[in-house]
Short mmCIF file of C-alpha atoms (C1' of nucleotides) in Angstrom, two decimals:
data_model
loop_
_atom_site.label_atom_id
_atom_site.label_comp_id
_atom_site.label_asym_id
_atom_site.label_seq_id
_atom_site.Cartn_x
_atom_site.Cartn_y
_atom_site.Cartn_z
CA MET A 1 30.26 13.42 1.81
CA PRO A 2 31.76 10.13 2.94
CA LYS A 3 35.29 9.49 1.82
CA GLU A 4 34.20 6.41 -0.04
CA LYS A 5 32.16 8.58 -2.35
CA SER A 6 35.16 10.72 -3.24
CA VAL A 7 37.09 7.54 -3.85
CA LEU A 8 34.39 6.29 -6.17
CA ILE A 9 34.19 9.54 -8.07
CA GLY A 10 37.95 9.55 -8.48
CA PHE A 11 37.90 5.99 -9.70
CA LEU A 12 35.16 6.74 -12.19
CA LYS A 13 36.95 9.80 -13.57
CA LYS A 14 40.14 7.85 -13.97
CA ASN A 15 38.32 5.25 -16.02
CA LYS A 16 36.11 7.55 -18.07
CA MET A 17 33.06 6.25 -16.34
CA LYS A 18 30.12 8.26 -15.12
CA MET A 19 28.59 8.96 -11.77
CA THR A 20 24.93 8.10 -11.76
CA SER A 21 22.13 8.38 -9.26
CA GLN A 22 21.95 4.58 -9.07
CA ARG A 23 25.60 4.28 -8.18
CA ASP A 24 25.17 6.97 -5.60
CA LYS A 25 22.19 5.23 -4.02
CA ILE A 26 23.79 1.82 -4.00
CA LEU A 27 26.98 3.13 -2.43
CA ASP A 28 24.92 4.96 0.17
CA PHE A 29 22.96 1.86 1.03
CA PHE A 30 26.08 -0.27 1.11
CA LEU A 31 27.78 2.10 3.54
CA LYS A 32 24.81 2.35 5.87
CA TRP A 33 24.35 -1.37 6.10
CA GLU A 34 26.42 -2.87 8.85
CA LYS A 35 26.69 -6.51 7.94
CA HIS A 36 27.32 -8.76 4.99
CA LEU A 37 24.54 -8.72 2.45
CA SER A 38 24.38 -10.77 -0.69
CA PRO A 39 23.80 -8.88 -3.92
CA ASP A 40 20.30 -10.29 -4.20
CA GLU A 41 19.41 -9.26 -0.67
CA MET A 42 20.72 -5.80 -1.41
CA TYR A 43 18.70 -5.76 -4.60
CA TYR A 44 15.46 -6.51 -2.77
CA GLU A 45 16.14 -3.94 -0.08
CA LEU A 46 17.01 -1.30 -2.64
CA LYS A 47 13.95 -2.21 -4.66
CA LYS A 48 11.81 -1.22 -1.68
CA LEU A 49 13.35 2.24 -1.68
CA TYR A 50 13.75 2.70 -5.42
CA PRO A 51 11.34 0.41 -7.25
CA ARG A 52 12.80 1.14 -10.66
CA ILE A 53 16.28 -0.10 -9.85
CA GLY A 54 17.49 -3.14 -11.77
CA ARG A 55 19.14 -6.29 -10.44
CA ALA A 56 21.94 -6.09 -12.98
CA THR A 57 22.80 -2.60 -11.85
CA VAL A 58 23.21 -3.77 -8.27
CA TYR A 59 25.49 -6.60 -9.33
CA ARG A 60 27.47 -4.34 -11.62
CA THR A 61 27.85 -1.65 -9.01
CA LEU A 62 29.07 -4.07 -6.36
CA LYS A 63 31.72 -5.28 -8.76
CA LEU A 64 32.60 -1.68 -9.42
CA LEU A 65 32.93 -0.90 -5.72
CA THR A 66 35.18 -3.92 -5.41
CA LYS A 67 37.44 -2.68 -8.16
CA ALA A 68 37.52 0.73 -6.53
CA ASN A 69 38.64 -0.88 -3.27
CA ILE A 70 35.57 0.27 -1.40
CA ALA A 71 34.05 -3.18 -1.04
CA SER A 72 35.41 -6.67 -0.90
CA GLN A 73 33.76 -9.91 -1.75
CA VAL A 74 33.68 -12.81 0.67
CA GLU A 75 32.42 -16.36 0.37
CA LEU A 76 30.66 -17.64 3.43
CA GLY A 77 29.99 -21.12 2.20
CA ASP A 78 26.32 -20.70 1.48
CA GLY A 79 25.49 -20.35 -2.18
CA ALA A 80 25.76 -16.57 -2.39
CA SER A 81 28.66 -14.17 -2.41
CA ARG A 82 28.64 -11.32 0.05
CA PHE A 83 30.22 -7.92 0.25
CA GLU A 84 31.76 -6.07 3.15
CA HIS A 85 33.35 -2.69 3.68
CA LYS A 86 36.94 -2.50 2.65
CA TYR A 87 37.90 1.15 2.59
CA ASN A 88 39.88 1.91 5.75
CA HIS A 89 39.05 -1.48 7.22
CA PRO A 90 42.00 -3.64 8.20
CA HIS A 91 42.35 -6.85 6.29
CA HIS A 92 40.80 -9.61 8.33
CA TYR A 93 39.52 -13.17 8.27
CA HIS A 94 36.37 -14.88 9.51
CA LEU A 95 35.14 -17.45 11.96
CA ILE A 96 31.81 -18.64 10.62
CA CYS A 97 29.18 -20.36 12.74
CA SER A 98 27.65 -23.18 10.74
CA ARG A 99 24.52 -23.14 12.85
CA CYS A 100 23.47 -19.49 13.13
CA GLY A 101 25.66 -17.89 10.51
CA LYS A 102 27.35 -15.55 12.97
CA LEU A 103 30.58 -14.00 11.76
CA ILE A 104 33.53 -13.20 13.95
CA GLU A 105 36.31 -11.18 12.41
CA PHE A 106 39.92 -11.51 13.37
CA VAL A 107 43.27 -10.31 12.14
CA SER A 108 46.43 -12.38 12.00
CA ASP A 109 49.80 -11.45 10.69
CA LYS A 110 50.76 -15.10 10.96
CA ILE A 111 48.47 -15.89 8.09
CA ASP A 112 50.17 -13.29 5.95
CA ALA A 113 53.57 -14.70 6.87
CA LEU A 114 52.35 -18.18 6.00
CA LYS A 115 51.13 -16.96 2.64
CA LYS A 116 54.56 -15.56 1.84
CA ASN A 117 56.51 -18.59 3.00
CA ILE A 118 54.41 -21.17 1.29
CA SER A 119 54.21 -19.22 -1.94
CA LYS A 120 57.95 -18.75 -2.04
CA LYS A 121 58.50 -22.44 -1.52
CA HIS A 122 56.43 -23.18 -4.61
CA SER A 123 57.54 -20.27 -6.82
CA PHE A 124 54.03 -18.99 -6.63
CA LEU A 125 53.13 -15.32 -6.93
CA PRO A 126 50.37 -14.88 -4.36
CA ASN A 127 47.55 -12.48 -4.73
CA ASN A 128 44.88 -13.03 -2.12
CA VAL A 129 44.32 -15.62 0.57
CA ARG A 130 41.16 -17.16 1.84
CA PHE A 131 41.16 -18.32 5.40
CA GLU A 132 37.95 -19.29 7.12
CA ILE A 133 37.23 -21.39 10.15
CA PHE A 134 33.85 -23.06 10.19
CA GLY A 135 32.38 -24.39 13.43
CA LEU A 136 30.08 -23.39 16.27
CA CYS A 137 30.00 -20.05 18.03
CA LYS A 138 29.78 -19.86 21.81
CA LYS A 139 25.99 -19.77 21.92
CA CYS A 140 25.46 -22.54 19.43
CA GLN A 141 27.76 -24.93 21.25
CA LYS A 142 25.03 -25.35 23.84
CA TYR A 143 22.69 -26.93 21.36
CA ARG A 144 23.02 -30.43 20.08
CA ASN A 145 22.79 -29.40 16.51
CA MET B 1 39.07 -54.56 -5.12
CA PRO B 2 40.30 -51.12 -4.08
CA LYS B 3 40.20 -50.39 -0.40
CA GLU B 4 37.87 -47.50 -0.99
CA LYS B 5 35.26 -49.94 -2.20
CA SER B 6 35.45 -51.97 1.00
CA VAL B 7 35.17 -48.74 2.93
CA LEU B 8 32.09 -47.79 0.99
CA ILE B 9 30.48 -51.19 1.45
CA GLY B 10 31.19 -51.02 5.16
CA PHE B 11 29.73 -47.56 5.37
CA LEU B 12 26.61 -48.62 3.52
CA LYS B 13 26.07 -51.67 5.75
CA LYS B 14 26.47 -49.59 8.87
CA ASN B 15 23.77 -47.24 7.65
CA LYS B 16 21.37 -49.81 6.21
CA MET B 17 22.02 -48.55 2.75
CA LYS B 18 22.48 -50.61 -0.36
CA MET B 19 25.28 -51.17 -2.80
CA THR B 20 24.16 -50.48 -6.35
CA SER B 21 25.73 -50.75 -9.75
CA GLN B 22 25.56 -46.96 -10.10
CA ARG B 23 27.45 -46.37 -6.89
CA ASP B 24 30.00 -48.91 -7.99
CA LYS B 25 30.48 -47.23 -11.34
CA ILE B 26 30.68 -43.74 -9.92
CA LEU B 27 33.21 -44.77 -7.29
CA ASP B 28 35.25 -46.51 -9.97
CA PHE B 29 35.24 -43.47 -12.17
CA PHE B 30 36.06 -41.18 -9.27
CA LEU B 31 39.06 -43.28 -8.29
CA LYS B 32 40.44 -43.55 -11.81
CA TRP B 33 40.23 -39.84 -12.41
CA GLU B 34 43.33 -38.04 -11.28
CA LYS B 35 42.22 -34.48 -10.85
CA HIS B 36 39.43 -32.42 -9.46
CA LEU B 37 36.20 -32.76 -11.40
CA SER B 38 33.00 -30.93 -10.70
CA PRO B 39 29.89 -33.08 -10.26
CA ASP B 40 28.50 -31.87 -13.56
CA GLU B 41 31.69 -32.70 -15.41
CA MET B 42 31.63 -36.14 -13.85
CA TYR B 43 28.02 -36.48 -14.84
CA TYR B 44 28.76 -35.78 -18.49
CA GLU B 45 31.74 -38.12 -18.56
CA LEU B 46 29.76 -40.88 -16.91
CA LYS B 47 26.87 -40.26 -19.25
CA LYS B 48 29.15 -41.16 -22.16
CA LEU B 49 29.88 -44.51 -20.58
CA TYR B 50 26.47 -45.20 -19.09
CA PRO B 51 23.83 -43.17 -20.90
CA ARG B 52 21.06 -44.07 -18.49
CA ILE B 53 22.75 -42.60 -15.42
CA GLY B 54 21.04 -39.61 -13.79
CA ARG B 55 22.52 -36.32 -12.74
CA ALA B 56 20.93 -36.54 -9.30
CA THR B 57 22.53 -39.90 -8.71
CA VAL B 58 25.98 -38.49 -9.38
CA TYR B 59 25.40 -35.62 -7.00
CA ARG B 60 23.98 -37.93 -4.37
CA THR B 61 26.79 -40.42 -4.67
CA LEU B 62 29.47 -37.76 -4.37
CA LYS B 63 27.87 -36.59 -1.15
CA LEU B 64 27.78 -40.17 -0.01
CA LEU B 65 31.46 -40.67 -0.75
CA THR B 66 32.17 -37.54 1.21
CA LYS B 67 30.28 -38.85 4.22
CA ALA B 68 32.14 -42.12 3.92
CA ASN B 69 35.45 -40.24 4.00
CA ILE B 70 36.44 -41.40 0.55
CA ALA B 71 36.08 -38.03 -1.10
CA SER B 72 36.29 -34.48 0.04
CA GLN B 73 34.76 -31.40 -1.39
CA VAL B 74 36.83 -28.35 -2.25
CA GLU B 75 35.91 -24.91 -3.49
CA LEU B 76 38.22 -23.51 -6.09
CA GLY B 77 36.60 -20.17 -6.46
CA ASP B 78 34.90 -20.82 -9.76
CA GLY B 79 31.21 -21.45 -9.45
CA ALA B 80 31.38 -25.21 -9.05
CA SER B 81 32.35 -27.47 -6.18
CA ARG B 82 34.93 -30.13 -6.84
CA PHE B 83 35.82 -33.42 -5.31
CA GLU B 84 39.18 -34.98 -4.60
CA HIS B 85 40.41 -38.25 -3.13
CA LYS B 86 40.48 -38.30 0.61
CA TYR B 87 40.99 -41.88 1.68
CA ASN B 88 44.63 -42.29 2.71
CA HIS B 89 45.48 -38.86 1.43
CA PRO B 90 47.02 -36.50 3.96
CA HIS B 91 45.01 -33.42 4.74
CA HIS B 92 46.32 -30.60 2.60
CA TYR B 93 45.60 -27.13 1.27
CA HIS B 94 45.82 -25.54 -2.17
CA LEU B 95 47.63 -22.89 -4.12
CA ILE B 96 45.36 -22.00 -7.02
CA CYS B 97 46.53 -20.32 -10.19
CA SER B 98 43.98 -17.72 -11.23
CA ARG B 99 45.16 -17.81 -14.80
CA CYS B 100 45.44 -21.48 -15.75
CA GLY B 101 43.66 -23.13 -12.86
CA LYS B 102 46.66 -25.18 -11.81
CA LEU B 103 46.49 -26.62 -8.32
CA ILE B 104 49.46 -27.09 -6.05
CA GLU B 105 48.90 -29.03 -2.87
CA PHE B 106 50.74 -28.40 0.35
CA VAL B 107 50.56 -29.49 3.95
CA SER B 108 51.07 -27.27 6.96
CA ASP B 109 50.73 -28.08 10.61
CA LYS B 110 50.97 -24.37 11.32
CA ILE B 111 47.54 -23.90 9.89
CA ASP B 112 46.09 -26.42 12.29
CA ALA B 113 47.82 -24.71 15.20
CA LEU B 114 46.44 -21.39 14.02
CA LYS B 115 42.98 -22.84 13.85
CA LYS B 116 43.19 -23.99 17.46
CA ASN B 117 44.65 -20.76 18.82
CA ILE B 118 42.28 -18.43 17.11
CA SER B 119 39.25 -20.53 17.91
CA LYS B 120 40.18 -20.71 21.56
CA LYS B 121 40.59 -16.96 21.72
CA HIS B 122 37.01 -16.52 20.52
CA SER B 123 35.36 -19.42 22.39
CA PHE B 124 34.69 -20.96 19.03
CA LEU B 125 34.38 -24.70 18.48
CA PRO B 126 36.15 -25.25 15.17
CA ASN B 127 35.20 -27.86 12.68
CA ASN B 128 36.99 -27.38 9.40
CA VAL B 129 39.25 -24.76 7.96
CA ARG B 130 39.51 -23.40 4.48
CA PHE B 131 42.84 -22.04 3.43
CA GLU B 132 43.59 -21.19 -0.16
CA ILE B 133 46.13 -18.97 -1.78
CA PHE B 134 45.17 -17.50 -5.12
CA GLY B 135 47.76 -16.10 -7.46
CA LEU B 136 49.94 -17.02 -10.42
CA CYS B 137 51.88 -20.23 -10.82
CA LYS B 138 55.46 -20.19 -12.06
CA LYS B 139 54.53 -20.51 -15.73
CA CYS B 140 51.80 -17.93 -15.69
CA GLN B 141 53.98 -15.30 -14.06
CA LYS B 142 55.70 -14.89 -17.41
CA TYR B 143 52.55 -13.61 -19.05
CA ARG B 144 51.15 -10.17 -18.53
CA ASN B 145 47.73 -11.44 -17.73
"C1'" DA C 1 16.09 -69.19 -4.56
"C1'" DC C 2 12.11 -66.29 -3.32
"C1'" DT C 3 9.87 -62.54 -1.45
"C1'" DG C 4 8.65 -58.22 0.52
"C1'" DA C 5 10.04 -54.16 2.80
"C1'" DT C 6 12.69 -50.49 1.82
"C1'" DA C 7 16.39 -47.99 -0.39
"C1'" DT C 8 17.53 -46.17 -4.81
"C1'" DT C 9 17.18 -44.41 -9.32
"C1'" DG C 10 16.39 -41.02 -13.04
"C1'" DA C 11 13.62 -37.84 -15.97
"C1'" DG C 12 12.37 -33.63 -15.66
"C1'" DA C 13 10.70 -29.64 -13.21
"C1'" DC C 14 12.32 -26.32 -10.25
"C1'" DT C 15 15.22 -22.90 -7.44
"C1'" DC C 16 18.49 -19.56 -6.94
"C1'" DA C 17 22.56 -16.82 -8.06
"C1'" DA C 18 24.48 -14.55 -11.54
"C1'" DT C 19 25.29 -13.00 -16.43
"C1'" DA C 20 24.04 -11.50 -21.22
"C1'" DT C 21 21.29 -8.77 -24.42
"C1'" DC C 22 19.96 -4.60 -26.24
"C1'" DA C 23 16.84 -0.66 -26.92
"C1'" DA C 24 16.00 3.36 -24.29
"C1'" DT C 25 17.93 6.71 -21.23
"C1'" DT C 26 21.35 9.60 -18.95
"C1'" DA C 27 25.71 12.03 -17.91
"C1'" DC C 28 29.02 15.18 -19.06
"C1'" DA C 29 32.89 17.28 -21.93
"C1'" DA C 30 33.26 20.51 -25.31
"C1'" DT D 1 23.01 23.05 -25.51
"C1'" DT D 2 24.35 19.09 -27.75
"C1'" DG D 3 26.51 14.73 -29.38
"C1'" DT D 4 28.13 10.64 -28.04
"C1'" DA D 5 29.56 7.25 -25.16
"C1'" DA D 6 28.42 5.11 -20.84
"C1'" DT D 7 24.68 3.30 -18.28
"C1'" DT D 8 20.39 1.35 -17.13
"C1'" DG D 9 16.85 -2.18 -16.54
"C1'" DA D 10 13.37 -5.51 -18.32
"C1'" DT D 11 13.84 -9.80 -19.69
"C1'" DA D 12 15.94 -14.01 -21.29
"C1'" DT D 13 19.45 -17.14 -20.37
"C1'" DT D 14 22.88 -19.82 -18.08
"C1'" DG D 15 24.60 -23.06 -14.78
"C1'" DA D 16 24.92 -25.42 -10.42
"C1'" DG D 17 22.41 -27.96 -7.65
"C1'" DT D 18 17.96 -29.87 -5.44
"C1'" DC D 19 13.28 -31.95 -5.38
"C1'" DT D 20 9.65 -35.09 -6.73
"C1'" DC D 21 7.75 -39.34 -7.39
"C1'" DA D 22 6.67 -43.43 -10.01
"C1'" DA D 23 9.34 -47.26 -11.36
"C1'" DT D 24 13.07 -50.31 -10.13
"C1'" DA D 25 16.69 -52.80 -7.63
"C1'" DT D 26 18.76 -54.68 -3.46
"C1'" DC D 27 19.19 -57.78 0.24
"C1'" DA D 28 17.82 -59.82 4.87
"C1'" DG D 29 15.07 -63.29 6.36
"C1'" DT D 30 12.95 -67.26 5.27
#
DNA sequence: ACTGATATTGAGACTCAATATCAATTACAA
DNA sequence: TTGTAATTGATATTGAGTCTCAATATCAGT
């Protein structure tokens, strides 16, 4: 059993919520999938495997996983939100290629320092930071557009 | 005549586009309005003044103003995009209060340095950066939620 | 000032992501 | 095993934003 599943079960217990086969399947799928899927994409993939699954359940479960610290939501600048693994993954930021959509992850303690400094200066209590660099990845720089 | 209007007229000429009464009105409204409005909010406000104006025209004109460097688009994390003045405004970033929506602007050359360093390290050709800190402003820290 | 080529407008249909509703179903503590 | 509270999922709805296309307005060249 993956650790994330224990985490989920613990979280559910703590909140008087129930483990269901749908939640199990969605978590499973989420963990197997390497890259960032939007909820709708996940819904269509899951629908292939389990035709009776509902869109709302997928959305709800992804929110749930986010609350349980198993997933985290990222905005990549296209219309949809996306989810990535969070449990045991270091907090990171993204370089986003505007041409091919490629994501490069990086970590930076400078960003965290910046967050603290700037917030302090403005009596602001920071929660989370968004830092994304949009541009062209190595491959896409070769093309005009 | 505000400078932004000359800028717009120049931009239109350069691109064989035409000045219209709608564009004039939308620019006017945009300049008068202090804070960040979403296109739809602008549309409804403008509709009060000029009932025959179309939603698509507002959206199109805001894009146009962005291309002409008069406006710039920001994402505040709610569903809608928002536009702020850009002409003669220094490039800045935002602290965003999750509770009341308050915006605090700040400038930071460190962010630009970071952008360059990190991009170089990953052979990435950067275009623009998004940096936002979400949290609670001074007032909202007093409340539980 | 007129005119014609061309850019623009706007009503409404449409797309797409996401949320709300609510009757039927399921999980699980006792 | 059972009662009840949480959950599901089909469907409707919302909301932001785009597309279409016939009608209209602008403006460069005369």
